[in-house]
Amino acid sequence: AAISADLQRDIQMARSIQQNMWPQDGVILSDYRFSLRMLPAGMLSGDFVDYFAVGSRHLIFFMADVAGHGISPALLTVALKNISWRLQQRYGRPRFRTPAQMLEWINARVIDQSVDLHVAMFLGVIDLQTHTLHYASAAHFPPSLRVSDAGEVTSLEQRGKPLGLFAGATYESAEVDIRLGERVVVFSDGVLEQHQTLDLATREQALKDQAVNADDIEGLWSYATADVSGEDDVSLLMVERLS
C-alpha cells in the first residue's frame, strides 16, 4: 500500500509538472488570441499543445497527440516541450522555410528519443505581415478547421506520416489566408469519441457544425466534450485573428 501511495504522489507531481508545461490559456500574441482546453483521459495526458512568437513576423503553434496512454506518452510530451524550445531558438538558424521542414526536423528529434511511440501533429506558422497561415500535418486527425464569421468552414486537410516512425519522412505544406474575425480550430482525435454510433463522416460534419455554431471556446468545448467517454485525451486549440 505504501508503494501505491508513493506512486500516487509521484503521478500527482508528474501531473502538476506536465500542466505547468502547457501554455497559458487566452494569450494574445500580436493580433491573435490563443485559447486552449484539455481533458486528459487519466492523470497524465498524451496530448501536448504549444504556441509562441518567433521574431516579430511569425507565430508558431502546434497540437501533438502521442499514441497510447499512461506514463510513456506523458514523458514524450516533456520531450516535445524541449523540442518546442529548440524550435524557438533555432527558427532563424538554420531558417526553416516551411512547416513541412519543421515537421521533418521534429520527426528526426522524436526518432532520436529511441522510444517506440509515434506522434500525430498539426503545425501552423502565421505570417503576421500577410496574415497567411502556413501549415503541415503528420497524420493529425480530425482535420483542423478555418471558420469565418459568416459560418464558412474550410478543412485544413493534409496527408503525412506520424512522427517518430520513419526516418527521412517528408511532409507537405499548404497555406490559407486568415481574415479578420476568422478562427482556426484544432482538435485532438479524442473528440471523435462523441457520437460513436455515427460513421466518421457524420462525426466530422458534427464537429464542423459545432465549430460554426459556438460563440466562443467555452461553447465549443462543452459541445465537443458532451458525449465523450474520457477514454482518450481530448484537446482543443482555437486561434482567432482579432485585428
XYZ file of N, CA and C in Angstrom:
729
model
N 0.838 -1.208 0.000
C 0.000 0.000 0.000
C 0.864 1.246 0.000
N 2.012 1.149 0.757
C 2.911 2.316 0.820
C 3.443 2.645 -0.571
N 3.770 1.593 -1.328
C 4.301 1.812 -2.682
C 3.247 2.521 -3.529
N 2.003 2.047 -3.398
C 0.989 2.659 -4.247
C 0.737 4.110 -3.829
N 0.848 4.418 -2.544
C 0.694 5.816 -2.100
C 1.832 6.663 -2.663
N 3.063 6.102 -2.640
C 4.213 6.815 -3.214
C 4.015 7.041 -4.708
N 3.559 6.000 -5.379
C 3.339 6.096 -6.818
C 2.275 7.150 -7.115
N 1.240 7.137 -6.297
C 0.162 8.122 -6.457
C 0.723 9.535 -6.331
N 1.599 9.728 -5.332
C 2.216 11.044 -5.117
C 3.066 11.439 -6.318
N 3.838 10.452 -6.831
C 4.687 10.708 -7.998
C 3.858 11.134 -9.205
N 2.762 10.413 -9.409
C 1.923 10.722 -10.574
C 1.287 12.105 -10.413
N 0.882 12.408 -9.182
C 0.307 13.736 -8.911
C 1.329 14.835 -9.220
N 2.579 14.580 -8.808
C 3.637 15.562 -9.064
C 3.913 15.663 -10.572
N 3.940 14.508 -11.241
C 4.160 14.494 -12.692
C 3.050 15.276 -13.390
N 1.827 15.120 -12.884
C 0.690 15.834 -13.483
C 0.874 17.339 -13.353
N 1.336 17.758 -12.178
C 1.473 19.208 -12.000
C 2.647 19.754 -12.825
N 3.715 18.961 -12.960
C 4.833 19.370 -13.833
C 4.337 19.480 -15.277
N 3.551 18.471 -15.701
C 3.055 18.478 -17.074
C 2.134 19.679 -17.323
N 1.238 19.944 -16.381
C 0.314 21.063 -16.584
C 1.039 22.400 -16.621
N 2.146 22.495 -15.899
C 2.934 23.732 -15.934
C 3.654 23.927 -17.271
N 3.783 22.845 -18.049
C 4.411 22.977 -19.375
C 3.434 23.518 -20.408
N 2.125 23.343 -20.145
C 1.137 23.798 -21.124
C 1.133 25.323 -21.160
N 0.941 25.900 -22.329
C 0.939 27.369 -22.397
C -0.319 27.916 -21.737
N -0.268 29.199 -21.415
C -1.405 29.833 -20.752
C -2.576 29.974 -21.715
N -3.764 29.783 -21.202
C -4.980 29.955 -22.000
C -5.259 31.443 -22.201
N -5.764 31.793 -23.388
C -6.206 33.173 -23.618
C -5.093 34.153 -23.926
N -3.911 33.642 -24.237
C -2.776 34.523 -24.535
C -3.032 35.258 -25.855
N -2.728 36.560 -25.873
C -2.805 37.318 -27.125
C -1.385 37.598 -27.596
N -1.075 37.104 -28.786
C 0.228 37.338 -29.409
C -0.030 38.161 -30.663
N 0.516 39.364 -30.714
C 0.257 40.284 -31.828
C -1.255 40.399 -32.036
N -1.756 40.014 -33.195
C -3.179 40.208 -33.494
C -4.009 38.947 -33.277
N -3.467 37.967 -32.567
C -4.140 36.673 -32.460
C -4.317 36.254 -31.007
N -5.495 35.674 -30.723
C -5.730 35.120 -29.381
C -5.693 33.594 -29.460
N -4.956 32.986 -28.534
C -4.806 31.526 -28.464
C -5.536 31.021 -27.227
N -6.550 30.180 -27.446
C -7.331 29.621 -26.335
C -7.191 28.109 -26.349
N -7.133 27.528 -25.169
C -6.772 26.114 -25.039
C -7.667 25.445 -24.006
N -8.142 24.238 -24.340
C -8.847 23.397 -23.372
C -8.296 21.980 -23.498
N -8.068 21.314 -22.355
C -7.541 19.951 -22.382
C -8.252 19.096 -21.347
N -8.617 17.879 -21.760
C -9.270 16.925 -20.860
C -8.478 15.621 -20.932
N -7.534 15.421 -19.994
C -6.740 14.177 -20.031
C -7.610 12.962 -19.729
N -7.288 11.842 -20.374
C -8.033 10.597 -20.136
C -7.742 10.065 -18.732
N -6.511 10.243 -18.278
C -6.133 9.775 -16.943
C -5.485 10.919 -16.193
N -4.605 10.574 -15.277
C -3.901 11.618 -14.530
C -2.954 12.406 -15.431
N -2.414 11.701 -16.435
C -1.423 12.330 -17.311
C -1.945 12.335 -18.741
N -1.522 13.323 -19.500
C -2.023 13.465 -20.869
C -0.960 13.093 -21.892
N -1.402 12.479 -22.997
C -0.509 12.231 -24.127
C -0.671 13.294 -25.200
N -1.540 14.301 -24.937
C -1.680 15.431 -25.856
C -0.771 16.559 -25.390
N -0.266 17.331 -26.348
C 0.543 18.491 -25.980
C 0.309 19.600 -26.991
N 0.177 20.816 -26.480
C -0.074 21.988 -27.320
C 0.935 23.058 -26.946
N 1.407 23.808 -27.938
C 2.252 24.964 -27.632
C 2.038 26.042 -28.677
N 2.291 27.286 -28.281
C 2.239 28.412 -29.226
C 3.173 29.498 -28.724
N 3.820 30.195 -29.669
C 4.819 31.196 -29.303
C 5.143 32.059 -30.521
N 5.653 33.255 -30.236
C 6.115 34.145 -31.307
C 7.571 33.835 -31.603
N 7.946 33.969 -32.864
C 9.352 33.851 -33.258
C 9.695 35.115 -34.028
N 10.579 35.934 -33.429
C 10.877 37.226 -34.048
C 9.619 38.079 -34.050
N 9.587 39.080 -34.908
C 8.435 39.984 -34.911
C 7.431 39.617 -35.998
N 7.778 38.626 -36.829
C 6.929 38.378 -38.000
C 6.111 37.092 -37.922
N 6.518 36.125 -37.105
C 5.860 34.810 -37.157
C 5.338 34.359 -35.792
N 4.196 33.670 -35.832
C 3.673 32.943 -34.676
C 3.634 31.472 -35.061
N 4.037 30.613 -34.135
C 4.025 29.177 -34.388
C 3.105 28.514 -33.363
N 2.307 27.562 -33.824
C 1.509 26.784 -32.882
C 1.436 25.347 -33.377
N 1.282 24.423 -32.423
C 1.099 23.033 -32.825
C 0.280 22.280 -31.789
N -0.383 21.224 -32.255
C -1.005 20.259 -31.368
C -0.415 18.896 -31.676
N 0.032 18.208 -30.628
C 0.617 16.875 -30.783
C -0.210 15.890 -29.977
N -0.361 14.696 -30.538
C -1.125 13.641 -29.865
C -0.260 12.381 -29.902
N 0.308 12.026 -28.728
C 1.165 10.841 -28.659
C 0.270 9.607 -28.555
N 0.568 8.596 -29.362
C -0.246 7.373 -29.351
C -0.124 6.680 -27.998
N -1.227 6.132 -27.531
C -1.203 5.359 -26.291
C -1.586 6.182 -25.077
N -1.511 5.541 -23.915
C -1.913 6.175 -22.654
C -0.865 5.905 -21.591
N -0.891 6.728 -20.559
C -0.068 6.428 -19.395
C 1.221 7.232 -19.352
N 2.201 6.660 -18.643
C 3.398 7.422 -18.293
C 4.302 7.649 -19.504
N 4.470 6.638 -20.375
C 5.390 6.810 -21.513
C 4.956 7.934 -22.452
N 3.689 7.962 -22.909
C 3.274 9.081 -23.753
C 3.416 10.427 -23.044
N 3.115 10.450 -21.743
C 3.236 11.705 -20.994
C 4.689 12.165 -20.947
N 5.619 11.202 -20.792
C 7.042 11.570 -20.786
C 7.463 12.118 -22.140
N 6.893 11.569 -23.207
C 7.263 12.080 -24.530
C 6.770 13.517 -24.718
N 5.688 13.909 -24.027
C 5.260 15.312 -24.123
C 6.318 16.243 -23.516
N 7.077 15.741 -22.538
C 8.182 16.544 -21.980
C 9.251 16.756 -23.051
N 9.549 15.696 -23.812
C 10.499 15.822 -24.924
C 9.967 16.808 -25.965
N 8.636 16.800 -26.184
C 8.056 17.737 -27.158
C 8.188 19.177 -26.690
N 8.072 19.395 -25.373
C 8.273 20.755 -24.847
C 9.711 21.201 -25.119
N 10.641 20.273 -24.928
C 12.052 20.574 -25.191
C 12.259 20.880 -26.685
N 11.616 20.090 -27.540
C 11.696 20.310 -28.989
C 11.119 21.686 -29.332
N 10.032 22.039 -28.651
C 9.398 23.335 -28.853
C 10.370 24.469 -28.522
N 11.073 24.345 -27.400
C 12.081 25.349 -27.028
C 13.159 25.450 -28.098
N 13.597 24.283 -28.570
C 14.671 24.287 -29.565
C 14.194 24.914 -30.873
N 12.934 24.690 -31.213
C 12.359 25.344 -32.400
C 12.431 26.857 -32.256
N 12.081 27.342 -31.053
C 12.103 28.789 -30.824
C 13.513 29.342 -30.976
N 14.496 28.587 -30.474
C 15.884 29.046 -30.557
C 16.422 28.979 -31.981
N 16.016 27.945 -32.714
C 16.655 27.640 -33.995
C 15.945 28.232 -35.190
N 14.776 28.849 -34.964
C 13.933 29.182 -36.105
C 14.697 29.993 -37.158
N 15.578 30.876 -36.704
C 16.332 31.686 -37.662
C 17.609 31.016 -38.148
N 18.083 29.969 -37.449
C 19.401 29.420 -37.783
C 19.413 27.910 -37.579
N 19.357 27.041 -38.535
C 19.127 27.429 -39.924
C 17.652 27.768 -40.104
N 17.367 28.571 -41.064
C 15.994 29.020 -41.286
C 15.144 27.845 -41.781
N 14.031 27.606 -41.106
C 13.071 26.658 -41.659
C 12.224 27.435 -42.653
N 12.165 26.986 -43.868
C 11.423 27.737 -44.869
C 9.932 27.397 -44.852
N 9.593 26.221 -44.352
C 8.190 25.793 -44.398
C 7.845 24.978 -43.141
N 6.556 24.892 -42.793
C 6.149 24.000 -41.697
C 6.527 22.545 -41.993
N 6.499 22.160 -43.278
C 6.885 20.786 -43.635
C 8.312 20.498 -43.192
N 9.222 21.444 -43.424
C 10.615 21.255 -42.979
C 10.694 21.169 -41.460
N 9.854 21.935 -40.788
C 9.854 21.870 -39.319
C 9.410 20.485 -38.852
N 8.369 19.929 -39.499
C 7.925 18.584 -39.125
C 9.019 17.552 -39.399
N 9.758 17.724 -40.499
C 10.854 16.790 -40.799
C 11.914 16.856 -39.700
N 12.196 18.059 -39.230
C 13.179 18.245 -38.150
C 12.645 17.640 -36.847
N 11.357 17.880 -36.531
C 10.765 17.326 -35.305
C 10.746 15.798 -35.383
N 10.429 15.256 -36.557
C 10.417 13.802 -36.744
C 11.768 13.199 -36.370
N 12.825 13.842 -36.850
C 14.179 13.347 -36.532
C 14.456 13.433 -35.029
N 13.968 14.499 -34.374
C 14.186 14.649 -32.922
C 13.404 13.573 -32.153
N 12.175 13.278 -32.583
C 11.382 12.241 -31.897
C 12.058 10.880 -32.083
N 12.556 10.619 -33.297
C 13.267 9.350 -33.552
C 14.533 9.265 -32.685
N 15.197 10.411 -32.468
C 16.381 10.445 -31.584
C 16.060 9.939 -30.174
N 14.798 10.092 -29.750
C 14.428 9.667 -28.389
C 14.461 8.139 -28.254
N 14.468 7.433 -29.403
C 14.520 5.959 -29.421
C 13.433 5.325 -28.573
N 12.254 5.913 -28.591
C 11.138 5.275 -27.885
C 10.192 4.734 -28.938
N 9.498 3.688 -28.586
C 8.630 3.043 -29.561
C 7.247 3.697 -29.524
N 7.221 5.004 -29.747
C 5.964 5.749 -29.705
C 5.887 6.628 -30.941
N 4.675 6.883 -31.418
C 4.571 7.815 -32.526
C 3.592 8.929 -32.178
N 3.709 10.000 -32.932
C 3.033 11.243 -32.597
C 2.315 11.779 -33.829
N 1.048 12.139 -33.673
C 0.336 12.888 -34.710
C 0.493 14.370 -34.381
N 0.628 15.212 -35.402
C 0.828 16.642 -35.123
C 0.247 17.502 -36.235
N -0.366 18.614 -35.820
C -0.720 19.689 -36.749
C 0.124 20.882 -36.356
N 0.822 21.474 -37.324
C 1.719 22.589 -37.032
C 1.392 23.755 -37.959
N 1.221 24.926 -37.373
C 0.899 26.114 -38.162
C 1.883 27.232 -37.898
N 2.176 27.993 -38.942
C 3.018 29.190 -38.827
C 2.226 30.348 -39.423
N 1.951 31.358 -38.606
C 1.224 32.535 -39.094
C 2.226 33.615 -39.454
N 2.156 34.108 -40.682
C 2.968 35.245 -41.129
C 2.163 36.507 -40.826
N 2.643 37.303 -39.875
C 1.887 38.467 -39.416
C 1.839 39.582 -40.455
N 2.779 39.574 -41.405
C 2.765 40.620 -42.435
C 1.654 40.382 -43.448
N 1.418 39.114 -43.759
C 0.430 38.794 -44.800
C -0.844 38.168 -44.231
N -0.825 37.847 -42.926
C -1.930 37.111 -42.281
C -2.233 35.824 -43.042
N -1.162 35.120 -43.384
C -1.273 33.821 -44.034
C -0.900 32.749 -43.021
N -1.697 31.689 -42.956
C -1.359 30.527 -42.142
C -0.714 29.481 -43.054
N 0.542 29.157 -42.786
C 1.232 28.060 -43.465
C 1.134 26.864 -42.522
N 0.748 25.708 -43.028
C 0.533 24.586 -42.119
C 0.956 23.263 -42.743
N 1.208 22.298 -41.867
C 1.553 20.937 -42.298
C 1.026 19.985 -41.231
N 0.810 18.739 -41.647
C 0.219 17.767 -40.740
C 0.967 16.445 -40.804
N 1.157 15.845 -39.644
C 1.727 14.497 -39.553
C 0.619 13.602 -39.000
N -0.196 13.041 -39.900
C -1.268 12.109 -39.525
C -2.237 12.690 -38.500
N -2.370 14.021 -38.487
C -3.263 14.630 -37.497
C -4.716 14.479 -37.964
N -5.557 14.041 -37.048
C -6.960 13.807 -37.381
C -7.804 14.111 -36.158
N -8.975 14.691 -36.287
C -9.658 15.142 -37.498
C -9.001 16.387 -38.085
N -9.330 16.731 -39.351
C -8.695 17.901 -39.950
C -8.988 19.165 -39.142
N -8.000 20.061 -39.078
C -8.232 21.357 -38.447
C -9.164 22.166 -39.348
N -9.797 23.168 -38.765
C -10.815 23.935 -39.483
C -10.502 25.424 -39.442
N -10.761 26.099 -40.562
C -10.802 27.565 -40.551
C -12.271 27.953 -40.621
N -12.704 28.791 -39.674
C -14.118 29.164 -39.587
C -14.232 30.677 -39.722
N -15.076 31.136 -40.651
C -15.261 32.576 -40.829
C -16.453 33.038 -40.002
N -16.555 34.362 -39.814
C -17.701 34.935 -39.099
C -19.011 34.569 -39.763
N -18.964 34.444 -41.098
C -20.189 34.144 -41.850
C -20.557 32.660 -41.776
N -19.707 31.872 -41.108
C -20.029 30.461 -40.943
C -19.503 29.552 -42.036
N -18.574 30.073 -42.854
C -17.946 29.191 -43.846
C -16.836 28.390 -43.155
N -16.787 27.102 -43.465
C -15.768 26.248 -42.850
C -14.869 25.667 -43.934
N -13.559 25.797 -43.734
C -12.588 25.177 -44.638
C -11.836 24.111 -43.854
N -11.783 22.886 -44.385
C -10.981 21.819 -43.755
C -9.533 21.982 -44.175
N -8.644 22.032 -43.196
C -7.206 22.146 -43.493
C -6.637 20.730 -43.498
N -6.960 20.017 -44.551
C -6.668 18.588 -44.605
C -5.307 18.363 -45.239
N -4.499 17.507 -44.648
C -3.150 17.273 -45.137
C -2.773 15.820 -44.895
N -2.065 15.257 -45.834
C -1.518 13.918 -45.613
C -0.164 14.049 -44.923
N 0.310 12.951 -44.352
C 1.643 12.960 -43.737
C 1.740 11.848 -42.719
N 2.874 11.186 -42.688
C 3.047 10.053 -41.759
C 3.212 10.556 -40.323
N 2.856 9.720 -39.333
C 3.097 10.117 -37.940
C 4.591 10.371 -37.699
N 4.887 11.200 -36.716
C 6.276 11.483 -36.337
C 6.804 10.331 -35.490
N 8.078 10.038 -35.647
C 8.726 9.055 -34.787
C 8.776 7.649 -35.345
N 8.226 7.438 -36.536
C 8.199 6.085 -37.098
C 9.181 5.893 -38.245
N 9.259 6.903 -39.123
C 10.022 6.735 -40.365
C 11.098 7.808 -40.479
N 12.372 7.381 -40.396
C 13.458 8.337 -40.596
C 13.366 8.849 -42.027
N 13.566 10.136 -42.197
C 13.545 10.689 -43.546
C 12.156 10.880 -44.124
N 11.102 10.740 -43.305
C 9.740 11.006 -43.799
C 9.658 12.459 -44.267
N 8.929 12.692 -45.343
C 8.779 14.071 -45.822
C 7.316 14.493 -45.671
N 7.117 15.792 -45.582
C 5.792 16.355 -45.330
C 5.513 17.454 -46.346
N 4.250 17.839 -46.430
C 3.852 18.881 -47.373
C 3.267 20.059 -46.618
N 3.550 21.262 -47.124
C 2.964 22.472 -46.544
C 1.836 22.967 -47.438
N 0.888 23.643 -46.828
C -0.161 24.332 -47.589
C -0.368 25.679 -46.900
N -1.158 26.523 -47.507
C -1.382 27.833 -46.876
C -2.808 28.291 -47.106
N -3.253 29.152 -46.212
C -4.611 29.697 -46.293
C -4.569 31.075 -45.627
N -5.324 32.025 -46.145
C -5.368 33.352 -45.517
C -6.291 33.317 -44.306
N -5.942 34.113 -43.304
C -6.802 34.259 -42.128
C -7.307 35.699 -42.120
N -8.591 35.860 -42.422
C -9.152 37.213 -42.462
C -9.589 37.637 -41.065
N -9.859 38.905 -40.937
C -10.294 39.484 -39.671
C -11.511 38.722 -39.140
N -11.464 38.357 -37.864
C -12.611 37.663 -37.257
C -12.643 36.167 -37.506
N -11.718 35.676 -38.348
C -11.706 34.230 -38.598
C -10.955 33.513 -37.487
N -11.252 32.222 -37.345
C -10.549 31.439 -36.330
C -10.154 30.084 -36.898
N -9.079 29.565 -36.349
C -8.620 28.222 -36.692
C -8.888 27.343 -35.484
N -9.500 26.187 -35.726
C -9.891 25.276 -34.648
C -9.155 23.953 -34.851
N -8.420 23.534 -33.829
C -7.654 22.286 -33.902
C -8.106 21.376 -32.758
N -8.550 20.164 -33.101
C -8.950 19.166 -32.098
C -7.947 18.022 -32.098
N -7.808 17.335 -30.961
C -7.135 16.032 -30.997
C -8.197 14.965 -31.264
N -7.756 13.755 -31.626
C -8.728 12.772 -32.115
C -9.644 12.207 -31.027
N -9.334 12.479 -29.757
C -10.230 12.044 -28.682
C -11.634 12.599 -28.843
N -11.756 13.731 -29.542
C -13.055 14.367 -29.730
C -13.970 13.502 -30.611
N -13.369 12.614 -31.416
C -14.177 11.771 -32.308
C -14.897 10.656 -31.556
N -14.594 10.539 -30.253
C -15.327 9.563 -29.445
C -16.788 9.957 -29.268
N -17.087 11.255 -29.445
C -18.504 11.635 -29.312
C -19.291 11.068 -30.493
N -20.556 10.850 -30.271
C -21.453 10.293 -31.299
C -20.883 8.997 -31.880
N -20.428 8.103 -31.031
C -19.742 6.895 -31.524
C -20.621 5.992 -32.382
N -21.918 6.140 -32.257
C -22.805 5.290 -33.068
C -22.832 5.756 -34.523
N -22.335 6.975 -34.768
C -22.391 7.532 -36.125
C -21.115 7.211 -36.896
N -21.212 7.228 -38.235
C -19.996 6.977 -39.016
C -19.090 8.212 -38.969
N -17.847 8.009 -39.400
C -16.813 9.032 -39.239
C -17.166 10.333 -39.961
N -17.669 10.230 -41.182
C -18.000 11.440 -41.955
C -19.061 12.268 -41.223
N -20.020 11.589 -40.621
C -21.087 12.290 -39.882
C -20.504 12.958 -38.636
N -19.567 12.266 -37.973
C -18.930 12.848 -36.781
C -18.094 14.074 -37.155
N -17.383 13.981 -38.289
C -16.605 15.140 -38.752
C -17.521 16.316 -39.061
N -18.661 16.029 -39.695
C -19.618 17.096 -40.020
C -20.161 17.724 -38.731
N -20.415 16.879 -37.713
C -20.903 17.399 -36.423
C -19.883 18.376 -35.823
N -18.589 18.039 -35.939
C -17.542 18.944 -35.436
C -17.572 20.277 -36.171
N -17.735 20.205 -37.496
C -17.798 21.444 -38.295
C -18.983 22.302 -37.855
N -20.128 21.645 -37.682
C -21.329 22.380 -37.266
C -21.117 23.028 -35.893
N -20.496 22.278 -34.992
C -20.240 22.811 -33.649
C -19.291 24.008 -33.723
N -18.266 23.900 -34.583
C -17.278 24.985 -34.707
C -17.939 26.254 -35.236
N -18.937 26.098 -36.103
C -19.647 27.256 -36.651
C -20.609 27.842 -35.614
N -21.320 26.966 -34.903
C -22.405 27.428 -34.030
C -21.937 27.965 -32.684
N -20.732 27.583 -32.273
C -20.260 28.017 -30.946
C -19.887 29.501 -30.981
N -20.280 30.220 -29.943
C -19.937 31.648 -29.860
C -18.492 31.856 -29.436
N -17.978 30.921 -28.649
C -16.622 31.091 -28.121
C -16.068 29.703 -27.787
N -14.866 29.675 -27.235
C -14.231 28.372 -26.970
C -15.009 27.593 -25.914
N -15.598 28.294 -24.944
C -16.362 27.589 -23.901
C -17.525 26.825 -24.518
N -18.252 27.506 -25.422
C -19.391 26.864 -26.074
C -18.953 25.666 -26.893
N -17.871 25.836 -27.644
C -17.384 24.750 -28.488
C -16.899 23.575 -27.640
N -16.225 23.881 -26.552
C -15.692 22.839 -25.662
C -16.837 22.037 -25.042
N -17.907 22.727 -24.611
C -18.999 21.967 -23.997
C -19.724 21.119 -25.040
N -19.873 21.630 -26.277
C -20.411 20.778 -27.359
C -19.518 19.557 -27.554
N -18.211 19.832 -27.693
C -17.277 18.796 -28.148
C -17.050 17.702 -27.114
N -17.248 18.028 -25.845
C -16.966 17.028 -24.803
C -18.243 16.471 -24.170
N -19.399 16.892 -24.681
C -20.663 16.475 -24.055
C -20.823 14.955 -24.037
N -20.379 14.292 -25.110
C -20.629 12.853 -25.240
C -19.368 11.999 -25.186
N -18.228 12.579 -24.828
C -17.013 11.749 -24.851
C -16.958 10.896 -23.575
N -16.347 9.724 -23.721
C -16.292 8.785 -22.594
C -15.103 9.076 -21.685
N -14.160 9.885 -22.187
C -12.956 10.151 -21.398
C -11.939 9.036 -21.497
N -12.120 8.120 -22.467
C -11.133 7.041 -22.637
C -9.902 7.505 -23.398
N -10.027 8.650 -24.061
C -8.876 9.207 -24.773
C -8.762 10.674 -24.385
N -7.522 11.209 -24.449
C -7.333 12.634 -24.188
C -8.107 13.436 -25.233
N -8.728 14.514 -24.797
C -9.386 15.420 -25.734
C -8.774 16.804 -25.556
N -8.363 17.425 -26.659
C -7.777 18.753 -26.598
C -8.376 19.623 -27.691
N -8.453 20.919 -27.387
C -8.998 21.885 -28.328
C -8.142 23.143 -28.277
N -7.719 23.598 -29.444
C -6.981 24.860 -29.559
C -7.743 25.750 -30.527
N -7.985 26.998 -30.121
C -8.628 27.951 -31.017
C -7.715 29.150 -31.181
N -7.479 29.528 -32.431
C -6.620 30.676 -32.754
C -7.493 31.681 -33.496
N -7.692 32.866 -32.906
C -8.588 33.851 -33.512
C -7.818 35.101 -33.917
N -8.093 35.582 -35.120
C -7.498 36.847 -35.558
C -8.377 37.995 -35.070
N -7.788 38.853 -34.245
C -8.554 39.897 -33.585
C -8.542 41.224 -34.357
N -7.420 41.519 -35.026
C -7.338 42.810 -35.713
C -6.374 42.733 -36.883
